[in-house]
JSON list of C-alpha atoms in Angstrom, two decimals:
[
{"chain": "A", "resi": 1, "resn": "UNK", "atom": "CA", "xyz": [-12.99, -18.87, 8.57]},
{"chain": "A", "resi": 2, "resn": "UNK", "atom": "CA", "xyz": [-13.99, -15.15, 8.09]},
{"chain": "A", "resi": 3, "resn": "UNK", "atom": "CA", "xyz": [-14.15, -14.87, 11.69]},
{"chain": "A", "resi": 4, "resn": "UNK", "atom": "CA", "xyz": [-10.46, -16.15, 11.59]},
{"chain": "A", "resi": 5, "resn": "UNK", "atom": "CA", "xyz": [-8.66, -14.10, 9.12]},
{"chain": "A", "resi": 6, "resn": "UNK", "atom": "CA", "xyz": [-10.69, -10.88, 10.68]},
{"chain": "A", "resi": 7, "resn": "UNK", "atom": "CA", "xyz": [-9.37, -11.76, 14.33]},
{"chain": "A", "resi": 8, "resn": "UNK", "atom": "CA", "xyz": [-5.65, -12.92, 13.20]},
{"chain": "A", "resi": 9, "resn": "UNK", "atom": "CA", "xyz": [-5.71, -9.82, 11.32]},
{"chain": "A", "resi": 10, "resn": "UNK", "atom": "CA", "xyz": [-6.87, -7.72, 13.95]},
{"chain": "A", "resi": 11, "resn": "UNK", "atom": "CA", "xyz": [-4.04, -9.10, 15.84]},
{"chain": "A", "resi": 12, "resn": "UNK", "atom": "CA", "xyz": [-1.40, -8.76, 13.43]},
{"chain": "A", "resi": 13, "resn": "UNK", "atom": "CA", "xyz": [-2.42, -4.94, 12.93]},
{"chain": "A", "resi": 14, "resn": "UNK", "atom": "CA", "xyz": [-2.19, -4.18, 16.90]},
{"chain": "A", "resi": 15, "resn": "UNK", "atom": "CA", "xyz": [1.27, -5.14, 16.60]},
{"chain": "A", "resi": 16, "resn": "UNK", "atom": "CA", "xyz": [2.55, -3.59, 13.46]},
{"chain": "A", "resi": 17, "resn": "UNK", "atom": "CA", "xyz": [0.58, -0.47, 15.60]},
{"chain": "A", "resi": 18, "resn": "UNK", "atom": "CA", "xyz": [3.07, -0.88, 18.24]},
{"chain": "A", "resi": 19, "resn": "UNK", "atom": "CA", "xyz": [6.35, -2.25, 16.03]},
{"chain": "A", "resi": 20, "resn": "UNK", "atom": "CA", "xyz": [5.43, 1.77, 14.30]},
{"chain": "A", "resi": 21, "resn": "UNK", "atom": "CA", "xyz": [4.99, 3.44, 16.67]},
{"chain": "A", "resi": 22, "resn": "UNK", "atom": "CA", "xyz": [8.17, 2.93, 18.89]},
{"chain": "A", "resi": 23, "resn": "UNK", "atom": "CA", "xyz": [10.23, 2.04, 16.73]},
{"chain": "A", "resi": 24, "resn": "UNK", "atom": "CA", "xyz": [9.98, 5.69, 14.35]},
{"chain": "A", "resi": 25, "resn": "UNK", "atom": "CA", "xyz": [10.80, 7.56, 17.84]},
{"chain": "A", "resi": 26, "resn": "UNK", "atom": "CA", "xyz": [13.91, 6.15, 18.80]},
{"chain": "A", "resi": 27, "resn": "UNK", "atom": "CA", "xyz": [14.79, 6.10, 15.11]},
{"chain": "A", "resi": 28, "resn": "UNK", "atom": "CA", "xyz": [14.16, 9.84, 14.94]},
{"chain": "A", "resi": 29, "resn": "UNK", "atom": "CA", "xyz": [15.13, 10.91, 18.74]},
{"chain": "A", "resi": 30, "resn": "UNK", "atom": "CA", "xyz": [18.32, 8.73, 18.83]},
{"chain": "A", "resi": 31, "resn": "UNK", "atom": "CA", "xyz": [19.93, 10.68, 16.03]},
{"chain": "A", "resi": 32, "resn": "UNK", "atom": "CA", "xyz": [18.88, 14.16, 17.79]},
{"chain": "A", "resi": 33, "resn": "UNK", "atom": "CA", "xyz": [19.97, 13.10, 21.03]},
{"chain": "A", "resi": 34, "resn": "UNK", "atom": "CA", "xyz": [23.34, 11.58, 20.19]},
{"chain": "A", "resi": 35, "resn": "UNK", "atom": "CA", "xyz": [25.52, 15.52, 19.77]},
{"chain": "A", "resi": 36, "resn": "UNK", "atom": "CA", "xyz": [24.90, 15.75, 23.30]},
{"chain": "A", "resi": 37, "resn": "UNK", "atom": "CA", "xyz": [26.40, 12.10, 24.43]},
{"chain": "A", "resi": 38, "resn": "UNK", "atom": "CA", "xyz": [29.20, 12.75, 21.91]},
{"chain": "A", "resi": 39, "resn": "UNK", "atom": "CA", "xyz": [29.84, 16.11, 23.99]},
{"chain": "A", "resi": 40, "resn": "UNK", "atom": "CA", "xyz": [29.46, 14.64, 27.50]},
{"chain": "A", "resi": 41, "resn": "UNK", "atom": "CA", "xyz": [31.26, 11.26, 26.83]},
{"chain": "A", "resi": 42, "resn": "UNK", "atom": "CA", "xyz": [34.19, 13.79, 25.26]},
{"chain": "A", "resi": 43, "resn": "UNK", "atom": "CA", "xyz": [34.32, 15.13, 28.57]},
{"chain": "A", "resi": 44, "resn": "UNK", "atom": "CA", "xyz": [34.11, 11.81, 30.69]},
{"chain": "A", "resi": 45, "resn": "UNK", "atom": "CA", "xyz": [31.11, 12.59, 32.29]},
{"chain": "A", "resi": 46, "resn": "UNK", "atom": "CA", "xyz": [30.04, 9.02, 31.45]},
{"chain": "A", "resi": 47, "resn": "UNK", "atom": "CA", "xyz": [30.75, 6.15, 29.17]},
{"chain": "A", "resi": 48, "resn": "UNK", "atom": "CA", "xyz": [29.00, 4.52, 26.96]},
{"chain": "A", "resi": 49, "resn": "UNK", "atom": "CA", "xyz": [27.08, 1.42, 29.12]},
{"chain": "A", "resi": 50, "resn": "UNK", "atom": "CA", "xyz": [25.71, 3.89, 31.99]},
{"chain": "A", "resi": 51, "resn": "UNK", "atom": "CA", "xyz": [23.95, 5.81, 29.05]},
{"chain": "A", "resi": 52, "resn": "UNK", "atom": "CA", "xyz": [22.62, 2.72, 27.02]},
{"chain": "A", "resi": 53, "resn": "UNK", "atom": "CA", "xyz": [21.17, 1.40, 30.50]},
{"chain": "A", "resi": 54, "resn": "UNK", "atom": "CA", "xyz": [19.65, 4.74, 31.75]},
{"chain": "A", "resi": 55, "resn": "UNK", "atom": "CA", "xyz": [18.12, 5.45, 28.22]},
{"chain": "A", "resi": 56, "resn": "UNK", "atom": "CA", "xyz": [17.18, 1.86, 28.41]},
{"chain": "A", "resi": 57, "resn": "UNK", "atom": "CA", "xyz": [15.43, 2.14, 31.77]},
{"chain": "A", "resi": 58, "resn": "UNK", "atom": "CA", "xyz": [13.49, 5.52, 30.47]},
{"chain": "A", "resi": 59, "resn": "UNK", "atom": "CA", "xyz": [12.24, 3.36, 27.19]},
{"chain": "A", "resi": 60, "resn": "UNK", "atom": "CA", "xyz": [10.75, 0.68, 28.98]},
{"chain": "A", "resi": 61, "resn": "UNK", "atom": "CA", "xyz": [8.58, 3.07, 31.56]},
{"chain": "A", "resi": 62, "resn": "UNK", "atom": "CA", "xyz": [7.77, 4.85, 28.52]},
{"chain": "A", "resi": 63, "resn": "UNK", "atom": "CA", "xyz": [7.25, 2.13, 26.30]},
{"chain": "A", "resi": 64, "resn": "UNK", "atom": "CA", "xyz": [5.12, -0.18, 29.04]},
{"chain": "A", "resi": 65, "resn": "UNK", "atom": "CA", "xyz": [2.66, 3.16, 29.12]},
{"chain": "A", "resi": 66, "resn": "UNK", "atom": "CA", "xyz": [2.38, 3.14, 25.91]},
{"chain": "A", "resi": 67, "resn": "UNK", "atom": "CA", "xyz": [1.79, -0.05, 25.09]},
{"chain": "A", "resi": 68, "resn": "UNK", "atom": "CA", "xyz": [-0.78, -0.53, 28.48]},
{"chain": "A", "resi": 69, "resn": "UNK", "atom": "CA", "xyz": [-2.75, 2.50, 26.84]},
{"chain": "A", "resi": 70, "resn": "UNK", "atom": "CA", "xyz": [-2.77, 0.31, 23.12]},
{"chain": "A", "resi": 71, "resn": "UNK", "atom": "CA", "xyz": [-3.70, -2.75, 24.66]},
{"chain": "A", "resi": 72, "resn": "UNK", "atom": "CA", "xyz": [-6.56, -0.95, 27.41]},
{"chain": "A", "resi": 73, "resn": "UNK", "atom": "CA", "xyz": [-8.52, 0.57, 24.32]},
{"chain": "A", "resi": 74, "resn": "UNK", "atom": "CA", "xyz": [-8.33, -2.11, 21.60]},
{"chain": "A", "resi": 75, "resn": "UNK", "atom": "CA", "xyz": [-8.18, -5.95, 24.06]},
{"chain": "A", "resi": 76, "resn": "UNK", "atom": "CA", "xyz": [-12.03, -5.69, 25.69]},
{"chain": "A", "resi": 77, "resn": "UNK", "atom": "CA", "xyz": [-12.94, -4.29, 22.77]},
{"chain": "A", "resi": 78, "resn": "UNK", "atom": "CA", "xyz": [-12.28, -7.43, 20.34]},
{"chain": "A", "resi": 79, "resn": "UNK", "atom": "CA", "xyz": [-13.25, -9.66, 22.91]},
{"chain": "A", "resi": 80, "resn": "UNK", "atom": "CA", "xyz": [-9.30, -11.99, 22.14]},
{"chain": "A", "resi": 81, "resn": "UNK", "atom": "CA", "xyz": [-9.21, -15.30, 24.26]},
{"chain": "A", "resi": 82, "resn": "UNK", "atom": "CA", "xyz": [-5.90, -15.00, 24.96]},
{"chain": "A", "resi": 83, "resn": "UNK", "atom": "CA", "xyz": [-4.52, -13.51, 28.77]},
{"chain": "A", "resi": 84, "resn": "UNK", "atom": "CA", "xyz": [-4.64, -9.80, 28.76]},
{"chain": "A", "resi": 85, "resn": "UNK", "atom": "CA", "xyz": [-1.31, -10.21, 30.35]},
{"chain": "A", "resi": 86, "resn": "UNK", "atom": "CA", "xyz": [0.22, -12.90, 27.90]},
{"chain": "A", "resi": 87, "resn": "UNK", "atom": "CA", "xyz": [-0.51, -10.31, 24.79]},
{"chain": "A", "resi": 88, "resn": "UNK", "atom": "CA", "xyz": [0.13, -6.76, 26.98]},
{"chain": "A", "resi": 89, "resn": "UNK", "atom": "CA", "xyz": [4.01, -8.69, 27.32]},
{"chain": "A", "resi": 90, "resn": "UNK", "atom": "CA", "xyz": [4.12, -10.10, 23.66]},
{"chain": "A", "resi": 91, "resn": "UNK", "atom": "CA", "xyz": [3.44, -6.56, 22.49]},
{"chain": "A", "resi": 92, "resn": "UNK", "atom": "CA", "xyz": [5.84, -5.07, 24.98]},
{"chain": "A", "resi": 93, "resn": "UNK", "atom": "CA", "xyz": [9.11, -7.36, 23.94]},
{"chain": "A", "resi": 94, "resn": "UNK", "atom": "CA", "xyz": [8.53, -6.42, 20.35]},
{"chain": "A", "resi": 95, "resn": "UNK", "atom": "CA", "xyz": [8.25, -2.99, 21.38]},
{"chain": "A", "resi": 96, "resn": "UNK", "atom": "CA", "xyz": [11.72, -2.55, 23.13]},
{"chain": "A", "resi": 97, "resn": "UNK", "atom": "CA", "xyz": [13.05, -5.27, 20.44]},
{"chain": "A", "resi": 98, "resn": "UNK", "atom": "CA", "xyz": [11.59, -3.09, 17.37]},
{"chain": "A", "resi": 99, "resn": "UNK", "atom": "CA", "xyz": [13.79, 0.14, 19.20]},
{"chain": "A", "resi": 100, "resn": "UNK", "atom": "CA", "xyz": [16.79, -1.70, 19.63]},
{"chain": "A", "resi": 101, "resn": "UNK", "atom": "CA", "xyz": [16.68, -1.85, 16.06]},
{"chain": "A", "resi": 102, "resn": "UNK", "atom": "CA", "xyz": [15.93, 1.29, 15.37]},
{"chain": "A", "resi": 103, "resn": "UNK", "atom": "CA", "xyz": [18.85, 2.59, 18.20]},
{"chain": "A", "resi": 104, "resn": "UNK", "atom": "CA", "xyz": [21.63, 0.48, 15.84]},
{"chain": "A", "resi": 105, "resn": "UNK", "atom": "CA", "xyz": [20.07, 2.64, 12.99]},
{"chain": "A", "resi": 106, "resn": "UNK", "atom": "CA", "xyz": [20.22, 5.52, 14.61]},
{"chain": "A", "resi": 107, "resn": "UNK", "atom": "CA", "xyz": [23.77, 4.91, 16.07]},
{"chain": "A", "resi": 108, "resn": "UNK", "atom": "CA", "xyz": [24.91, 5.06, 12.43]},
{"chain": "A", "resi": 109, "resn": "UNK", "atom": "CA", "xyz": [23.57, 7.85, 10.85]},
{"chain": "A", "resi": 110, "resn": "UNK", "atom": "CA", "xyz": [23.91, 11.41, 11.73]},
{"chain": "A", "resi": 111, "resn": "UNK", "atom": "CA", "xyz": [21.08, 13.12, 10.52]},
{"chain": "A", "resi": 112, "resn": "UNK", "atom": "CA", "xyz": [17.66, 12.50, 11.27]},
{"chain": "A", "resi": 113, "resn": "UNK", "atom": "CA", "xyz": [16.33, 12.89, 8.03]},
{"chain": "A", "resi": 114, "resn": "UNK", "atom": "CA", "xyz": [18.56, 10.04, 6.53]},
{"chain": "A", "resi": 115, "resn": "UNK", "atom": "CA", "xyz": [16.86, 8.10, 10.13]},
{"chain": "A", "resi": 116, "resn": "UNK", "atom": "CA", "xyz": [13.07, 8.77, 8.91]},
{"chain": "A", "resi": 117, "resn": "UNK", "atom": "CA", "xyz": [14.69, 7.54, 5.19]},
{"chain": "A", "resi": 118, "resn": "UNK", "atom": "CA", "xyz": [15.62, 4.55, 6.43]},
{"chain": "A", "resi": 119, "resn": "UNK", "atom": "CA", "xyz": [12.43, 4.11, 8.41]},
{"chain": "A", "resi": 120, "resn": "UNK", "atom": "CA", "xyz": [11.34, 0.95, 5.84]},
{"chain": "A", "resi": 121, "resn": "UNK", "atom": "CA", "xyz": [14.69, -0.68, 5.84]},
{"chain": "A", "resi": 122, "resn": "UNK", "atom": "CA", "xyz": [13.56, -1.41, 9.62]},
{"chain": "A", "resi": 123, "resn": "UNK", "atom": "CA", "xyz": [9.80, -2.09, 9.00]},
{"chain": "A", "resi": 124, "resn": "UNK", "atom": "CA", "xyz": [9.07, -3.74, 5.40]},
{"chain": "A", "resi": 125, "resn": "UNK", "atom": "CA", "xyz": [11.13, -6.45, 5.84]},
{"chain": "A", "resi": 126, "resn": "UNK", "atom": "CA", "xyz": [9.48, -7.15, 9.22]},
{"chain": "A", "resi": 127, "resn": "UNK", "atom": "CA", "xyz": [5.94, -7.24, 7.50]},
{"chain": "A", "resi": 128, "resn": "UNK", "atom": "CA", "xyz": [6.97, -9.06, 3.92]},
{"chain": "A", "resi": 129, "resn": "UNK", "atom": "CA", "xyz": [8.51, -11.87, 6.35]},
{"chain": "A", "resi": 130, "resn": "UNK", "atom": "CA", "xyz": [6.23, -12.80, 9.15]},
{"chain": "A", "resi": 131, "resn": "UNK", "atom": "CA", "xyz": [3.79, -14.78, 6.91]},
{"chain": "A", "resi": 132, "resn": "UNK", "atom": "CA", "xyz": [0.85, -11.84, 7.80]},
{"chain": "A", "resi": 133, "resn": "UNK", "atom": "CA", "xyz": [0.93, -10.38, 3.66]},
{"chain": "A", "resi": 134, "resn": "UNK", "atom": "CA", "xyz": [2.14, -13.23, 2.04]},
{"chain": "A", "resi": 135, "resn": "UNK", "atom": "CA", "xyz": [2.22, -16.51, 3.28]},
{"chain": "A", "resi": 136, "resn": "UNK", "atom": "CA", "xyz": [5.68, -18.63, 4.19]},
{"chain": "A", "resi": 137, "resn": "UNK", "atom": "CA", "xyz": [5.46, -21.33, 1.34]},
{"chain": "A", "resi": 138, "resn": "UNK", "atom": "CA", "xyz": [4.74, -18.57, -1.25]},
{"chain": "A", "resi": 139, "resn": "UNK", "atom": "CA", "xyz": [8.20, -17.15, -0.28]},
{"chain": "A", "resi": 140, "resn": "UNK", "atom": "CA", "xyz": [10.83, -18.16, -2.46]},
{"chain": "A", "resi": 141, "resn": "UNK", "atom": "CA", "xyz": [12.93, -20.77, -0.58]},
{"chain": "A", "resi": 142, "resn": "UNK", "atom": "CA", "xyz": [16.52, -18.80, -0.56]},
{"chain": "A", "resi": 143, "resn": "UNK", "atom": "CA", "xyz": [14.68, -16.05, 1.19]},
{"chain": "A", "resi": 144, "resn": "UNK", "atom": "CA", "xyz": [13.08, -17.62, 3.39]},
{"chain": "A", "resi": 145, "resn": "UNK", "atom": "CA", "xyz": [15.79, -17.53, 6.17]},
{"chain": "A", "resi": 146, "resn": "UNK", "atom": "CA", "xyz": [15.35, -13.92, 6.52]},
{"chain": "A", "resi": 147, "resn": "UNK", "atom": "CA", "xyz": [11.87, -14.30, 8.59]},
{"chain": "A", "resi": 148, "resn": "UNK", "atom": "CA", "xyz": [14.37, -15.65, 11.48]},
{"chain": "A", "resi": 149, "resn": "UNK", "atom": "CA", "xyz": [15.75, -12.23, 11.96]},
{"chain": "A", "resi": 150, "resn": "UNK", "atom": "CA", "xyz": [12.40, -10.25, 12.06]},
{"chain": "A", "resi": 151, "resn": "UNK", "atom": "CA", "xyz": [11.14, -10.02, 15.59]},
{"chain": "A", "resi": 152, "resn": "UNK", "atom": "CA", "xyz": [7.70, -9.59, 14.29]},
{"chain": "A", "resi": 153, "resn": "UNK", "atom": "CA", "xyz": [7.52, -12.59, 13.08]},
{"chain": "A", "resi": 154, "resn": "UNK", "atom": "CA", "xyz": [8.09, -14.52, 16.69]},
{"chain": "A", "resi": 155, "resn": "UNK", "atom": "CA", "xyz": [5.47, -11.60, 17.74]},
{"chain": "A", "resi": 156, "resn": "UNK", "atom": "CA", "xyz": [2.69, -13.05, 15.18]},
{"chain": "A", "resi": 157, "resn": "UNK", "atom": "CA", "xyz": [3.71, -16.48, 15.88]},
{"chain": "A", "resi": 158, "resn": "UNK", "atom": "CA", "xyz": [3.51, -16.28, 19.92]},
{"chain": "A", "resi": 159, "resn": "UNK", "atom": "CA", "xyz": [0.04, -14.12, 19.18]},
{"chain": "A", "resi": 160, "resn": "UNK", "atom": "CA", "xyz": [-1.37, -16.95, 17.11]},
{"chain": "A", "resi": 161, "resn": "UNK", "atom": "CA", "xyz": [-0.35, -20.20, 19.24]},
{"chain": "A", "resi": 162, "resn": "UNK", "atom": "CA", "xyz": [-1.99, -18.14, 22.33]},
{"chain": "A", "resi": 163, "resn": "UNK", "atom": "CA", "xyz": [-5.21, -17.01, 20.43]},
{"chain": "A", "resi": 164, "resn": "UNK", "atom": "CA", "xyz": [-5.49, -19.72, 18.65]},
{"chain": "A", "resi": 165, "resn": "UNK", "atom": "CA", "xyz": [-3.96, -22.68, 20.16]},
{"chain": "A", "resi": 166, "resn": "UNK", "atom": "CA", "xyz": [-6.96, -24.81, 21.45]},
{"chain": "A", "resi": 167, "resn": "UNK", "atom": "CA", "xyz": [-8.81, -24.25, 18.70]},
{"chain": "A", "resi": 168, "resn": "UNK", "atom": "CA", "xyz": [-9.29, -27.46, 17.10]},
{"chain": "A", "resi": 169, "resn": "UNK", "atom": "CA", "xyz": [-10.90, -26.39, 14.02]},
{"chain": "A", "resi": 170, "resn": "UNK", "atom": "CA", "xyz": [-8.94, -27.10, 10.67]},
{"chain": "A", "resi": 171, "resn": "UNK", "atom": "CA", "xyz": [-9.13, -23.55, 9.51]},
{"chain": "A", "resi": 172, "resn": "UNK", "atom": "CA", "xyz": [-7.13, -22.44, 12.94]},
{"chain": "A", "resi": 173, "resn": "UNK", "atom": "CA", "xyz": [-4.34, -25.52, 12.48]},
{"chain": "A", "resi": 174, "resn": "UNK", "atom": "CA", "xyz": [-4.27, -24.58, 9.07]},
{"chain": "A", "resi": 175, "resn": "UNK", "atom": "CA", "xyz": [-3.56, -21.14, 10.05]},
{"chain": "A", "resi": 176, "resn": "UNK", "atom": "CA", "xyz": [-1.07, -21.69, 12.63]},
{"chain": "A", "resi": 177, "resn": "UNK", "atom": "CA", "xyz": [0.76, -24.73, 10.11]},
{"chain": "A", "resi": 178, "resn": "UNK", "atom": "CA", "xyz": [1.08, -22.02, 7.52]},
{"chain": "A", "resi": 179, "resn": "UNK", "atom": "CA", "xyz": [2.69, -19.78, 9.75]},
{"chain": "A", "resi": 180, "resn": "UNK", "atom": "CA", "xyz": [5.35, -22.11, 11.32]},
{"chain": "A", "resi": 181, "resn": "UNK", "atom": "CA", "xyz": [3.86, -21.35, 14.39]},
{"chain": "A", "resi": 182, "resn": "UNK", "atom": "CA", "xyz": [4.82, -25.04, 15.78]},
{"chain": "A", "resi": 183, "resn": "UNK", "atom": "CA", "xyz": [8.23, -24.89, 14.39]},
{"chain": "A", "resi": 184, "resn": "UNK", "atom": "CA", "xyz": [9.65, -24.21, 17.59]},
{"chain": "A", "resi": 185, "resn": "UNK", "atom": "CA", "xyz": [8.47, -24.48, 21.10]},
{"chain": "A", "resi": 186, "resn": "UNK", "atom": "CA", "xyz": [6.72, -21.07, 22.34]},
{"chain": "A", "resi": 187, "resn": "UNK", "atom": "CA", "xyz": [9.51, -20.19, 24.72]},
{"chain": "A", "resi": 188, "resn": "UNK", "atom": "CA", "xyz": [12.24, -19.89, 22.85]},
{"chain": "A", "resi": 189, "resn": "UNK", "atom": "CA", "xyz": [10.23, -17.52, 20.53]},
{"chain": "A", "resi": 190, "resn": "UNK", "atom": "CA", "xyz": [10.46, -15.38, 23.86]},
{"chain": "A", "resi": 191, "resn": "UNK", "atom": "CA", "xyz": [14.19, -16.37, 24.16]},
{"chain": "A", "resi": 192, "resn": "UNK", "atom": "CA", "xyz": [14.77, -14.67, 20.54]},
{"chain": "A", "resi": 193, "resn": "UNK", "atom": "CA", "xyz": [12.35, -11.66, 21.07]},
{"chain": "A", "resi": 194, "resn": "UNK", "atom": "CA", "xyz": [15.10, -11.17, 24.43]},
{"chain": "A", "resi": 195, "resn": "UNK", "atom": "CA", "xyz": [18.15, -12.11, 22.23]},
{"chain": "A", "resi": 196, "resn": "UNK", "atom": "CA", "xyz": [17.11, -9.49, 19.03]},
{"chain": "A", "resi": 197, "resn": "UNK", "atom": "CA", "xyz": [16.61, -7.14, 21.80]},
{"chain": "A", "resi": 198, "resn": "UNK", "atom": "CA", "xyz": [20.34, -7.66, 23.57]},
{"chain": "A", "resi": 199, "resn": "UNK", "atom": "CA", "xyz": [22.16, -8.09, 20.27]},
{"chain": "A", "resi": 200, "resn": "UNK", "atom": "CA", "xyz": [20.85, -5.09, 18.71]},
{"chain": "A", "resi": 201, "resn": "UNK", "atom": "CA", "xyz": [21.43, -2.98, 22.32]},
{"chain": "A", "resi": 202, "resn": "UNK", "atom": "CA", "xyz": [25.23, -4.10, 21.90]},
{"chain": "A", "resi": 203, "resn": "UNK", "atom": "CA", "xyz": [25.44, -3.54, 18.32]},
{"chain": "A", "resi": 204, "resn": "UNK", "atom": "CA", "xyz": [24.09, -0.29, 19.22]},
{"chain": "A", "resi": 205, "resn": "UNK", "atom": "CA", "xyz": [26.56, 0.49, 21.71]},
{"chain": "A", "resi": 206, "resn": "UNK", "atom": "CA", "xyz": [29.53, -0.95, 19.65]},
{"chain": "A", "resi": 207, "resn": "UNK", "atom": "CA", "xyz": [28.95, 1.76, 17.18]},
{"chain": "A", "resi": 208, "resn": "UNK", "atom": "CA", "xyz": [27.89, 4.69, 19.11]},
{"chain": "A", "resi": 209, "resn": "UNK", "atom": "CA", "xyz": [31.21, 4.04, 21.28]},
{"chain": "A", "resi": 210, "resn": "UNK", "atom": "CA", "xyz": [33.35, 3.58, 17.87]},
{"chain": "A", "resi": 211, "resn": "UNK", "atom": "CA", "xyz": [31.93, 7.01, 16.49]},
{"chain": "A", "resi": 212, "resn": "UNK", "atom": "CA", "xyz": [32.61, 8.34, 20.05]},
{"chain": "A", "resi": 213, "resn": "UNK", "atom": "CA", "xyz": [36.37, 7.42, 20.01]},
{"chain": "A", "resi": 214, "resn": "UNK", "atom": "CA", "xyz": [36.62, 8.43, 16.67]},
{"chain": "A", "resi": 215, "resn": "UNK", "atom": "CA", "xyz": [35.69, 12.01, 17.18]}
]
C-alpha cells in the first residue's frame, strides 16, 4: 500500500509539474503579447482565428519539448508500468488544456501582474478537485460537480486506470474506486481533455476579438 500511495503520488506530482509549468507562461506571456495583436488586428493585418491557430501551432512544438524533456528525466527513472507513450500524451493534453485556460485568463485582463494574481484561480481548484489532496467522498456533495470542469482531474484519472489498471490487488481497486476512475469509460476522459481544450481556445478568442472591436 506504501508502494501505492508513493507511486500514485509520484504520478500526480509529474502532472501538477507540467499543469505549472505551462500554464503560468501563457498566463503571464498572453497578457504581454496581446498590445501588439490589438495594434496589428487594428490595422487588418490579421484577424483573430489566423493568430489563435499560429500561436496555437508554436505552443504545441513548444509544449511537446517540454513535456518530452519532463517525461525523459523522471519515466525510467520511477520504473511506471504504464506506455511511455500513453503517459508522454496524457501529460501533453493537459498541458495545452491547462494553457487554454490560462489564454481565456489572459484574454481578460490587461496587466500581467493581475495574470500572475490570478495564477490560483486557475490551479487550486484543479488540485482541491481531482481527489489527489482530499479524497471525492470527503467532498461535500453540492461541490462535488466542480471536479467535472478540472482537466486535471481526467489527467489523474486516465494516469491511474493505465498504471494501475491490472492490478488486482484491493488497495489499487480501492484506489482507483475512490477516485471515480471507472465512472466513465477511458476515452471519453480523452474526449473532455480535447473538449476543455477547444472550449477554452474559443472562449479565448471570443474575448480577445470583443476587446479588439471594442478598442
Amino acid at each position: 500500500a506504501l508502494n501505492l500511495q508513493a507511486e500514485f503520488g509520484a504520478i500526480a506530482n509529474l502532472l501538477i509539474s507540467t499543469m505549472f509549468g505551462v500554464a503560468q507562461s501563457s498566463l503571464l506571456d498572453f497578457p504581454k503579447d496581446r498590445p501588439v495583436f490589438l495594434r496589428e488586428y487594428s490595422t487588418n493585418h490579421y484577424s483573430v482565428v489566423p493568430y489563435f491557430l499560429s500561436r496555437l501551432s508554436i505552443e504545441c512544438t513548444v509544449t511537446f519539448c517540454q513535456t518530452l524533456v519532463q517525461l525523459l528525466a523522471a519515466y525510467f527513472l520511477m520504473s511506471l508500468r504504464m506506455r511511455f507513450v500513453v503517459f508522454l500524451a496524457i501529460n501533453f493534453v493537459l498541458a495545452i488544456a491547462s494553457t487554454s485556460i490560462g489564454i481565456v485568463i489572459g484574454s481578460i485582463v490587461e496587466d500581467p501582474s493581475v495574470a500572475a494574481e490570478l495564477m490560483p484561480v486557475l490551479i487550486v481548484p484543479q488540485l482541491l478537485f481531482s481527489g489527489f489532496f482530499i479524497s471525492i467522498d470527503l467532498i461535500p456533495s453540492f461541490l462535488r460537480w466542480a471536479q467535472y470542469l478540472c482537466s486535471f482531474t481526467y489527467a489523474i484519472r486516465l494516469s491511474s486506470y493505465y498504471e494501475f489498471g491490472d492490478c488486482e490487488y484491493d488497495t489499487c481497486l480501492d484506489l482507483l474506486y475512490r477516485n471515480g476512475v471507472f465512472e466513465l469509460d477511458t476515452v471519453w476522459y480523452w474526449v473532455i481533455l480535447l473538449s476543455i481544450t477547444i472550449v477554452f481556445r474559443i472562449t479565448g478568442m471570443v474575448f480577445l476579438r470583443s476587446k479588439a472591436s471594442f478598442k
